[in-house]
Coordinates of C-alpha atoms in Angstrom, one line a residue:
Chain A
M9 CA -27.0 26.2 44.2
T10 CA -25.7 24.9 40.9
P11 CA -24.3 27.5 38.6
L12 CA -26.2 28.7 35.5
I13 CA -23.9 27.0 33.1
A14 CA -24.4 23.7 34.8
L15 CA -28.2 24.1 34.5
F16 CA -27.7 24.8 30.8
V17 CA -25.6 21.7 30.4
F18 CA -28.1 19.6 32.2
H19 CA -30.9 20.9 30.0
W20 CA -29.1 20.4 26.7
Y21 CA -27.0 17.4 27.7
P22 CA -28.6 14.9 25.2
L23 CA -28.2 17.4 22.4
I24 CA -24.6 18.2 23.2
L25 CA -23.8 14.5 23.5
A26 CA -25.6 13.7 20.2
I27 CA -23.6 16.4 18.4
C28 CA -20.4 15.0 19.9
V29 CA -21.3 11.5 18.8
F30 CA -22.2 12.8 15.3
G31 CA -19.0 14.7 15.0
V32 CA -16.9 11.8 16.2
S33 CA -18.6 9.3 13.9
L34 CA -18.0 11.6 10.9
G35 CA -14.4 12.3 11.9
I36 CA -13.5 8.7 12.5
A37 CA -15.2 7.7 9.2
A38 CA -13.3 10.4 7.4
Y39 CA -10.0 9.3 8.8
S40 CA -11.0 5.6 8.2
T41 CA -10.8 6.4 4.5
Y42 CA -7.3 7.7 5.1
F43 CA -6.2 4.8 7.2
E44 CA -7.8 2.4 4.8
R45 CA -5.5 3.7 2.1
K46 CA -2.5 3.8 4.4
I47 CA -3.1 0.3 5.7
A48 CA -3.7 -1.0 2.2
A49 CA -0.4 0.5 1.2
F50 CA 1.5 -0.8 4.2
L51 CA 0.2 -4.3 3.7
Q52 CA 1.3 -4.1 0.0
D53 CA 4.8 -2.6 0.7
R54 CA 3.8 0.8 -0.5
L55 CA 3.7 4.2 1.3
G56 CA 0.1 5.3 0.6
P57 CA -1.1 8.9 0.5
N58 CA 1.7 11.1 1.8
R59 CA 1.4 14.4 -0.2
A60 CA -1.4 16.3 1.5
G61 CA 0.3 17.6 4.6
P62 CA 2.7 15.6 6.8
Y63 CA 2.2 11.9 6.1
G64 CA -0.8 12.9 4.1
I65 CA -3.1 13.6 7.0
F66 CA -5.1 16.2 5.1
Q67 CA -6.0 13.6 2.5
P68 CA -9.6 13.2 3.8
L69 CA -10.1 16.9 3.5
A70 CA -8.8 16.9 0.0
D71 CA -11.0 14.0 -0.9
G72 CA -14.1 15.6 0.6
L73 CA -13.4 18.8 -1.2
K74 CA -13.0 17.0 -4.4
M75 CA -16.3 15.2 -3.8
F76 CA -18.1 18.5 -3.3
M77 CA -16.5 20.2 -6.3
K78 CA -17.6 17.4 -8.7
E79 CA -20.6 18.0 -11.0
E80 CA -23.8 16.8 -9.5
I81 CA -25.7 14.7 -12.1
I82 CA -29.2 13.4 -11.6
P83 CA -30.1 11.2 -14.6
N84 CA -33.1 12.3 -16.6
V85 CA -34.8 8.9 -16.5
S86 CA -34.4 8.5 -12.8
N87 CA -37.0 9.1 -10.1
K88 CA -35.5 12.3 -8.7
F89 CA -37.1 12.1 -5.2
L90 CA -36.0 8.5 -4.6
F91 CA -32.6 9.1 -6.2
I92 CA -31.9 11.7 -3.5
L93 CA -33.6 9.7 -0.8
G94 CA -31.4 6.7 -1.3
P95 CA -28.1 8.1 -0.1
S96 CA -29.9 10.2 2.5
I97 CA -31.3 7.1 4.1
G98 CA -28.0 5.3 3.9
M99 CA -26.2 8.2 5.7
F100 CA -29.1 8.8 8.1
T101 CA -29.3 5.2 9.3
S102 CA -25.6 4.7 9.7
L103 CA -25.4 7.9 11.8
I104 CA -28.3 7.3 14.1
T105 CA -27.1 3.9 15.2
G106 CA -24.5 5.6 17.4
A107 CA -27.3 6.9 19.7
V108 CA -27.7 3.8 21.8
I109 CA -24.1 2.9 22.2
P110 CA -22.7 3.6 25.7
W111 CA -19.3 5.2 25.0
G112 CA -18.1 5.2 28.6
P113 CA -19.1 4.9 32.2
N114 CA -21.3 7.7 33.7
I115 CA -19.6 11.0 34.3
R116 CA -20.2 13.2 37.3
Y117 CA -20.9 16.9 36.8
H118 CA -22.0 19.2 39.7
G119 CA -23.4 16.3 41.6
E120 CA -25.3 14.8 38.7
S121 CA -24.5 11.5 37.1
L122 CA -24.7 11.8 33.4
P123 CA -24.5 8.8 31.1
L124 CA -22.2 8.8 28.0
Q125 CA -25.0 7.5 25.9
V126 CA -27.4 9.6 23.9
A127 CA -30.5 7.5 24.4
D128 CA -30.5 4.9 27.1
V129 CA -33.5 3.0 25.8
N130 CA -34.2 -0.4 27.3
I131 CA -34.6 -2.0 23.9
G132 CA -31.3 -0.7 22.5
V133 CA -30.4 -4.0 20.8
L134 CA -33.7 -4.1 19.0
Y135 CA -33.2 -0.5 17.9
L136 CA -29.8 -1.4 16.5
L137 CA -31.1 -4.3 14.5
G138 CA -34.1 -2.3 13.3
V139 CA -32.0 0.6 12.1
V140 CA -29.5 -1.7 10.4
S141 CA -32.3 -3.3 8.5
I142 CA -33.6 0.1 7.3
G143 CA -30.1 0.7 5.9
V144 CA -30.9 -1.9 3.2
Y145 CA -33.5 0.5 1.9
G146 CA -30.9 3.2 1.2
V147 CA -29.0 0.9 -1.1
M148 CA -32.2 -0.6 -2.6
I149 CA -33.9 2.7 -3.3
G150 CA -30.8 4.2 -4.7
G151 CA -30.1 1.4 -7.1
W152 CA -33.7 1.1 -8.2
A153 CA -34.2 4.9 -8.7
S154 CA -31.1 5.1 -10.9
N155 CA -33.1 3.3 -13.7
N156 CA -30.0 1.4 -14.8
K157 CA -29.5 -2.3 -15.2
Y158 CA -26.2 -2.4 -13.4
S159 CA -27.4 -0.3 -10.5
L160 CA -30.5 -2.5 -10.2
I161 CA -28.4 -5.7 -10.2
G162 CA -26.1 -4.2 -7.7
A163 CA -28.9 -3.1 -5.5
L164 CA -30.6 -6.5 -5.7
R165 CA -27.4 -8.2 -4.8
A166 CA -26.8 -5.8 -1.9
S167 CA -30.3 -6.2 -0.5
S168 CA -30.4 -9.9 -0.8
Q169 CA -27.0 -10.2 0.8
M170 CA -27.8 -7.9 3.7
I171 CA -31.2 -9.5 4.3
S172 CA -29.6 -13.0 4.3
Y173 CA -26.9 -12.1 6.7
E174 CA -29.3 -10.2 8.9
V175 CA -31.0 -13.5 9.8
A176 CA -27.8 -15.1 11.1
M177 CA -26.9 -11.8 12.8
G178 CA -30.3 -11.6 14.5
I179 CA -30.0 -15.2 15.8
S180 CA -26.5 -14.6 17.1
V181 CA -27.7 -11.5 18.9
V182 CA -30.6 -13.5 20.4
T183 CA -27.9 -15.9 21.7
L184 CA -26.2 -12.9 23.2
I185 CA -29.4 -11.6 24.8
M186 CA -29.9 -15.0 26.3
I187 CA -26.5 -14.8 27.9
T188 CA -26.8 -11.3 29.2
G189 CA -30.6 -11.4 29.9
S190 CA -31.1 -7.8 28.7
L191 CA -32.0 -5.8 25.6
S192 CA -30.5 -2.6 27.0
T193 CA -27.1 -1.8 25.6
S194 CA -26.1 0.0 28.8
Q195 CA -27.1 -3.1 30.7
I196 CA -25.0 -5.3 28.4
A197 CA -22.0 -3.1 29.0
A198 CA -22.5 -3.0 32.7
E199 CA -22.7 -6.8 33.0
Q200 CA -19.3 -7.2 31.5
H201 CA -17.8 -5.1 34.3
G202 CA -14.1 -5.4 34.8
F203 CA -12.4 -8.4 33.2
M204 CA -12.8 -11.3 35.7
N205 CA -15.2 -12.1 38.4
E206 CA -14.7 -15.0 40.8
H207 CA -16.0 -17.6 38.3
W208 CA -15.0 -16.7 34.8
L209 CA -13.9 -13.8 32.5
T210 CA -16.8 -11.4 32.2
W211 CA -16.6 -10.4 28.6
N212 CA -19.2 -12.1 26.4
F213 CA -16.5 -13.2 24.0
F214 CA -15.1 -15.6 26.6
K215 CA -18.6 -16.8 27.4
N216 CA -19.5 -17.7 23.8
P217 CA -16.8 -17.1 21.2
L218 CA -18.9 -18.8 18.4
T219 CA -21.5 -16.1 18.7
F220 CA -18.9 -13.5 18.2
F221 CA -17.5 -15.2 15.1
I222 CA -21.0 -15.4 13.5
F223 CA -21.7 -11.8 14.4
F224 CA -18.3 -10.7 13.1
I225 CA -18.9 -12.4 9.7
C226 CA -22.4 -11.0 9.5
A227 CA -21.1 -7.5 10.3
L228 CA -18.6 -7.8 7.5
A229 CA -21.5 -8.7 5.2
E230 CA -23.8 -6.0 6.5
T231 CA -21.3 -3.2 6.0
N232 CA -20.6 -4.5 2.4
R233 CA -16.9 -5.0 3.2
T234 CA -14.6 -7.5 1.5
P235 CA -14.9 -10.4 1.2
F236 CA -18.6 -9.6 0.9
D237 CA -18.4 -6.4 -1.2
L238 CA -20.4 -7.9 -4.0
P239 CA -22.9 -4.9 -4.3
E240 CA -20.1 -2.7 -5.6
C241 CA -17.7 -5.0 -7.3
E242 CA -16.3 -2.9 -10.0
T243 CA -15.1 -5.7 -12.2
E244 CA -18.6 -7.1 -12.6
L245 CA -21.1 -4.4 -12.2
V246 CA -19.4 -1.1 -13.2
G247 CA -20.0 0.5 -9.8
G248 CA -22.9 -1.6 -8.4
Y249 CA -25.8 0.3 -6.9
H250 CA -24.1 3.7 -7.1
T251 CA -23.2 3.6 -10.7
E252 CA -25.3 6.6 -11.6
Y253 CA -24.3 8.6 -8.5
S254 CA -21.8 11.5 -8.6
S255 CA -20.5 14.3 -6.4
M256 CA -21.5 14.3 -2.7
K257 CA -24.4 11.8 -3.2
L258 CA -21.8 9.2 -4.1
G259 CA -19.7 10.5 -1.3
F260 CA -22.6 9.9 1.1
Y261 CA -22.8 6.2 0.0
L262 CA -19.1 5.7 0.4
F263 CA -19.0 7.6 3.6
A264 CA -22.0 5.7 5.0
E265 CA -20.0 2.5 4.6
Y266 CA -17.2 3.9 6.8
V267 CA -19.6 5.2 9.4
N268 CA -21.3 1.7 9.3
M269 CA -17.9 0.2 9.8
F270 CA -17.2 2.4 12.8
I271 CA -20.6 1.7 14.4
S272 CA -20.4 -2.0 13.8
S273 CA -16.9 -2.1 15.3
A274 CA -18.2 -0.2 18.3
V275 CA -21.1 -2.6 18.6
M276 CA -18.8 -5.6 18.4
S277 CA -16.6 -4.2 21.1
L278 CA -19.6 -3.4 23.2
F279 CA -21.4 -6.7 22.8
F280 CA -18.5 -9.1 23.0
F281 CA -15.4 -7.3 24.3
G282 CA -16.8 -5.4 27.3
G283 CA -17.3 -2.0 25.7
Y284 CA -15.7 0.5 28.0
N285 CA -14.8 -2.1 30.6
F286 CA -11.1 -3.0 31.2
P287 CA -9.2 -5.0 33.7
W288 CA -8.6 -3.5 37.1
M289 CA -11.1 -0.7 36.4
D290 CA -12.2 -0.8 40.1
K291 CA -8.8 0.7 41.1
I292 CA -9.9 4.1 39.6
H293 CA -12.2 5.8 42.1
D294 CA -12.8 9.2 40.5
P295 CA -15.8 8.7 38.2
N296 CA -14.6 11.3 35.7
M297 CA -11.2 9.7 35.4
L298 CA -12.9 6.3 35.1
A299 CA -15.1 7.7 32.3
L300 CA -12.2 9.1 30.5
A301 CA -10.2 5.9 30.7
G302 CA -13.3 3.8 29.8
T303 CA -14.0 6.0 26.8
C304 CA -10.4 5.6 25.6
V305 CA -10.6 1.9 26.1
M306 CA -13.9 1.8 24.1
F307 CA -12.4 3.7 21.3
A308 CA -9.2 1.6 21.3
K309 CA -11.3 -1.5 20.9
T310 CA -13.4 0.1 18.2
L311 CA -10.3 1.2 16.3
F312 CA -8.8 -2.2 16.6
F313 CA -11.9 -3.7 15.0
I314 CA -11.8 -1.1 12.2
F315 CA -8.2 -2.2 11.7
V316 CA -9.2 -5.9 11.5
F317 CA -11.9 -5.0 9.0
M318 CA -9.3 -3.3 6.8
W319 CA -6.8 -6.1 7.4
I320 CA -9.3 -8.6 6.2
R321 CA -10.2 -6.4 3.2
W322 CA -6.6 -6.4 1.9
T323 CA -6.1 -10.1 2.5
I324 CA -9.1 -12.1 1.4
P325 CA -10.5 -12.0 -2.2
R326 CA -14.2 -11.5 -2.9
F327 CA -16.7 -14.4 -2.7
R328 CA -18.5 -15.6 -5.7
Y329 CA -22.2 -14.9 -5.4
D330 CA -23.3 -18.6 -4.9
Q331 CA -20.6 -19.0 -2.3
L332 CA -21.9 -16.0 -0.5
M333 CA -25.4 -17.3 -0.4
N334 CA -24.2 -20.8 0.6
L335 CA -22.2 -19.4 3.4
G336 CA -25.1 -17.3 4.6
W337 CA -28.0 -19.8 4.3
K338 CA -26.4 -23.2 4.6
I339 CA -23.7 -22.6 7.1
L340 CA -24.1 -19.5 9.2
I341 CA -27.9 -19.7 9.8
P342 CA -27.8 -23.5 10.9
L343 CA -24.7 -22.8 12.9
S344 CA -26.2 -19.9 14.7
V345 CA -29.4 -21.9 15.4
I346 CA -27.3 -24.8 16.8
N347 CA -25.4 -22.2 18.8
L348 CA -28.6 -20.8 20.1
V349 CA -30.0 -24.1 21.2
A350 CA -26.8 -25.3 22.7
T351 CA -26.5 -22.0 24.7
G352 CA -30.0 -22.5 25.8
F353 CA -29.4 -26.0 27.1
L354 CA -26.2 -24.8 28.7
L355 CA -27.9 -22.0 30.5
W356 CA -30.7 -24.3 31.6
G357 CA -28.2 -26.9 32.8
T358 CA -26.3 -24.4 34.8
G359 CA -29.5 -23.0 36.2
K360 CA -28.9 -19.5 35.0
L361 CA -32.1 -19.3 32.9
Chain B
M9 CA 7.8 -34.1 -17.1
Q10 CA 10.6 -32.6 -15.2
A11 CA 9.8 -29.5 -13.3
L12 CA 11.9 -26.5 -14.2
T13 CA 11.5 -25.0 -10.8
N14 CA 10.5 -26.7 -7.6
R15 CA 7.7 -24.1 -7.0
S16 CA 5.1 -25.6 -9.2
K17 CA 2.3 -27.6 -7.4
M18 CA 0.7 -30.7 -8.8
V19 CA -3.0 -30.3 -9.3
S20 CA -5.1 -33.0 -7.7
N21 CA -8.8 -33.7 -7.2
K22 CA -8.3 -34.8 -3.6
Q23 CA -11.3 -34.1 -1.4
M24 CA -10.6 -31.4 1.2
T25 CA -10.8 -32.4 4.8
F26 CA -13.3 -30.8 7.1
L27 CA -10.7 -28.4 8.6
E28 CA -9.6 -27.4 5.1
R29 CA -13.2 -26.7 4.0
L30 CA -13.7 -24.4 6.9
Y31 CA -11.0 -22.2 5.3
L32 CA -10.4 -20.6 8.7
V33 CA -6.8 -21.9 8.9
S34 CA -6.0 -20.6 5.4
I35 CA -7.6 -17.3 6.1
F36 CA -5.6 -17.0 9.3
K37 CA -2.4 -17.9 7.4
G38 CA -3.2 -15.3 4.7
M39 CA -3.8 -12.7 7.3
L40 CA -0.4 -13.5 8.9
I41 CA 1.2 -13.1 5.6
T42 CA -0.3 -9.6 5.0
I43 CA 0.4 -8.4 8.5
S44 CA 4.0 -9.5 8.1
H45 CA 4.4 -7.0 5.3
F46 CA 3.0 -4.2 7.5
L47 CA 6.4 -3.0 8.8
K48 CA 8.6 -4.3 6.0
K49 CA 10.7 -1.9 4.0
K50 CA 8.6 -0.1 1.4
A51 CA 9.3 -0.5 -2.3
T52 CA 8.2 3.0 -3.1
I53 CA 10.7 5.7 -4.1
S54 CA 9.2 9.1 -3.4
Y55 CA 10.1 10.5 -6.8
P56 CA 10.7 14.2 -6.8
E57 CA 12.7 14.0 -3.6
K58 CA 14.5 10.8 -4.4
H59 CA 15.7 9.5 -7.8
R60 CA 16.3 6.0 -8.7
P61 CA 19.8 5.3 -10.1
I62 CA 19.9 5.7 -13.8
S63 CA 22.3 4.2 -16.4
S64 CA 25.3 6.1 -17.5
V65 CA 24.0 6.3 -21.0
Y66 CA 20.5 7.4 -19.9
R67 CA 18.8 9.4 -22.7
G68 CA 16.8 12.3 -21.2
Q69 CA 16.0 15.9 -22.0
H70 CA 17.8 17.4 -24.9
V71 CA 20.2 20.3 -24.9
L72 CA 21.3 22.5 -27.7
K73 CA 25.0 23.2 -27.2
R74 CA 26.9 26.4 -27.6
D75 CA 30.5 26.4 -28.7
E76 CA 33.4 27.6 -26.5
N77 CA 32.7 31.3 -27.5
G78 CA 29.0 31.0 -26.5
A79 CA 27.6 30.9 -30.1
E80 CA 24.8 28.4 -30.9
R81 CA 26.2 25.5 -32.8
C82 CA 22.9 24.6 -34.5
T83 CA 22.8 25.6 -38.1
A84 CA 19.2 24.5 -38.8
C85 CA 20.1 22.0 -41.4
G86 CA 17.1 19.9 -40.4
L87 CA 18.9 16.5 -40.3
C88 CA 17.7 15.9 -36.7
A89 CA 14.1 16.5 -37.8
V90 CA 14.6 14.1 -40.7
A91 CA 16.2 11.5 -38.5
C92 CA 13.5 11.7 -35.9
P93 CA 11.2 8.7 -36.1
A94 CA 8.6 10.3 -34.0
E95 CA 8.6 13.6 -35.9
A96 CA 9.0 15.5 -32.7
I97 CA 11.4 18.1 -33.9
T98 CA 10.4 21.2 -35.9
M99 CA 12.5 24.2 -36.8
V100 CA 12.5 27.5 -38.7
A101 CA 15.8 28.6 -40.2
A102 CA 16.9 32.2 -40.4
E103 CA 19.9 34.0 -41.8
R104 CA 22.5 35.5 -39.4
K105 CA 22.6 39.3 -39.5
K106 CA 25.8 41.3 -39.2
G107 CA 26.8 41.7 -35.6
E108 CA 25.3 38.4 -34.5
E109 CA 28.5 36.4 -35.0
N110 CA 28.9 36.0 -31.3
L111 CA 25.4 34.5 -31.1
Y112 CA 25.3 32.0 -34.0
R113 CA 28.3 30.0 -35.1
E114 CA 27.2 29.6 -38.8
E115 CA 25.6 31.9 -41.3
K116 CA 22.3 30.1 -40.9
Y117 CA 20.7 29.4 -37.6
A118 CA 17.4 28.1 -36.1
A119 CA 15.1 31.0 -35.3
V120 CA 12.6 28.5 -33.9
Y121 CA 13.6 25.1 -32.6
E122 CA 10.9 23.0 -30.9
I123 CA 10.9 19.5 -29.6
N124 CA 7.6 18.0 -28.5
M125 CA 8.6 16.1 -25.4
L126 CA 5.3 14.1 -25.5
R127 CA 6.2 12.8 -29.0
C128 CA 9.9 12.2 -28.4
I129 CA 10.8 8.6 -27.8
Y130 CA 14.3 9.5 -26.6
C131 CA 16.0 7.3 -29.1
G132 CA 18.9 9.6 -29.6
L133 CA 18.8 9.6 -33.4
C134 CA 18.8 13.4 -33.6
E135 CA 22.1 13.3 -31.7
E136 CA 23.5 10.8 -34.1
A137 CA 22.3 12.7 -37.1
C138 CA 23.7 16.1 -36.0
P139 CA 26.7 17.0 -38.1
K140 CA 27.5 20.1 -35.9
E141 CA 27.5 18.4 -32.5
A142 CA 24.7 20.8 -31.5
I143 CA 22.1 18.5 -30.0
F144 CA 22.7 16.0 -27.3
L145 CA 20.5 14.0 -25.0
T146 CA 21.4 14.5 -21.3
D147 CA 20.6 12.6 -18.1
R148 CA 18.1 15.1 -17.0
I149 CA 14.5 13.8 -16.6
V150 CA 11.8 15.8 -18.3
P151 CA 9.3 17.0 -15.6
T152 CA 5.6 16.5 -15.9
E153 CA 3.3 19.4 -16.7
F154 CA -0.4 20.1 -16.4
E155 CA -0.8 21.4 -20.0
R156 CA 0.2 19.6 -23.2
G157 CA 1.5 22.8 -24.7
D158 CA 3.9 23.2 -21.9
L159 CA 5.7 20.1 -23.0
V160 CA 6.6 21.6 -26.4
Y161 CA 10.0 22.8 -25.5
G162 CA 11.4 25.8 -27.4
K163 CA 14.8 27.3 -27.6
D164 CA 14.3 29.1 -24.2
I165 CA 14.5 25.7 -22.5
L166 CA 16.6 23.7 -25.0
V167 CA 19.6 26.0 -25.5
E168 CA 22.1 25.8 -22.7
P169 CA 22.9 29.0 -20.8
M170 CA 25.6 31.4 -22.1
E171 CA 27.6 31.4 -18.8
K172 CA 30.4 28.9 -18.8
S173 CA 29.6 27.7 -15.3
K174 CA 26.0 26.9 -16.2
R175 CA 26.8 24.9 -19.4
I176 CA 25.3 21.4 -19.5
D177 CA 27.8 18.7 -19.3
V178 CA 27.2 16.1 -22.1
S179 CA 30.4 14.2 -21.7
K180 CA 28.8 11.9 -19.2
R181 CA 26.9 10.0 -21.9
Q182 CA 29.8 10.1 -24.4
T183 CA 31.5 6.9 -23.1
P184 CA 34.2 5.4 -25.3
D185 CA 31.8 2.8 -26.4
V186 CA 29.3 5.4 -27.5
L187 CA 31.9 7.4 -29.3
E188 CA 33.1 4.2 -31.1
F189 CA 29.5 3.4 -32.0
K190 CA 29.0 6.8 -33.5
T191 CA 31.9 6.4 -35.9
H192 CA 30.1 3.5 -37.6
S193 CA 27.4 5.0 -39.6
E194 CA 26.3 1.5 -40.8
Y195 CA 24.9 0.8 -37.3
A196 CA 22.6 3.7 -37.4
H197 CA 19.0 2.6 -36.8
N198 CA 17.5 4.4 -39.7
Q199 CA 19.6 2.7 -42.3
L200 CA 19.4 -0.8 -43.7
W201 CA 22.5 -2.6 -42.8
D202 CA 24.4 -3.7 -45.9
P203 CA 27.6 -5.6 -45.0
K204 CA 29.2 -5.0 -48.4
K205 CA 28.5 -1.3 -48.3
S206 CA 29.7 -1.0 -44.8
L207 CA 33.0 -2.7 -45.7
Q208 CA 33.4 -0.3 -48.6
T209 CA 32.8 2.8 -46.5
K210 CA 35.3 1.4 -44.0
K211 CA 37.9 0.9 -46.7
Q212 CA 37.4 4.4 -48.1
S213 CA 37.7 6.0 -44.7
H214 CA 41.0 4.2 -43.9

């Protein structure tokens, strides 16, 4: 006889997990803003925010409070519905991508095995790609509804950039799917079990590093991070697509970027660096301990990629627009197609197809 | 042309090799440079807690001195206000009443004496102009405020406390060089320097 509380947990498990993922995404995104500033400062021999609380750890709260307190302006000439819809879509799409990511191995609770994944759909990769492409609409609608030249140019740049890089990203993901043979994210994670099998290292990065590099560059472009932050380059476009935005609607756009960064880091560690898998994980026999360790490893990998994102941002200057398009269309797409074909031949040659 | 330093690089139209055109090596090098700064000593000085070293003749917040009996030295002659190039000083003079001899040194005193710290350029001409050795610039740094009005300092802030122990030491800035400089009125910034005239004044004084 399972206790009542266990039955309650079983019944509401997806919701509880969803709320946890939601909270963790927001929390990590909030603290990404803090660490962005801290890391930027450290890389430039400065101290960074250190006034709000010890080492400035309450800085995100202060920033958030400031965002809320600002006057909310909706321009007269804008389309009000779309103006509000833009940041909402941006925030919504970046938050729902976390649903298909397996954050750790299954936990065991009162005899039931519960996955640490909100929705274990068998087309998780497609879902991710689909949601990411909807994210373009948030930027596009927001920039267009502002009824402002700079916003429109910023939005056009943003959407053309994101769409261009989605192609190369999609092809590299197809390559990945060919290697793993599954569209399910939990399956992809499970296939990279441990670190080594008897033949080769199990993580997908070691099977095909080129795919990872293409995916990584595309992820930088998709999240509008430097060196691909053309949609919001202040020096050229005032503020890009969010010129007309103020208060928390602006906050949503800026915040969505950080949530996106977190999710794409999680996706990268899941797709290429084994997700929650780590070497010698078979030595841990208690499933709950394994789940705890696995989740920690997953988050460590994710945070590492967030750090790399920031590291790149404070190292590399922004691309010129034609360079951006050249890189996307003339280099990354042919390269990913070649990679796809080569991987196909390799799989066919080794008889794994 | 001979290079002044060996750091300049000759510009060339040389075609980049394939490896260079990939930029991956350069990007990697750049990232190594930035990460090498991650744990380096920071250049920031956390200001209110730590101060950077200042010169011995640093000109900061003013003080209105009292004499050894505790009476205000300022006699509201207005020379400082005239000398001030930024017009930061204003004052209202008043006559000393009977029984106020311990408060004011001379028969005339400044009822209101205000310095706008936002206008002040800390040139020290007021100090030079003062015939009563009443106003001095000190090595104290003027703090920031949230309101402009709070930076118009009145007598409550400028005049030094009556207690001997709390008097502001102005001797720090009065180095022998500074004292020597002050004896030469011809060096004063607000006067045109005339060598003949300065020689005459020197002769007269000797």
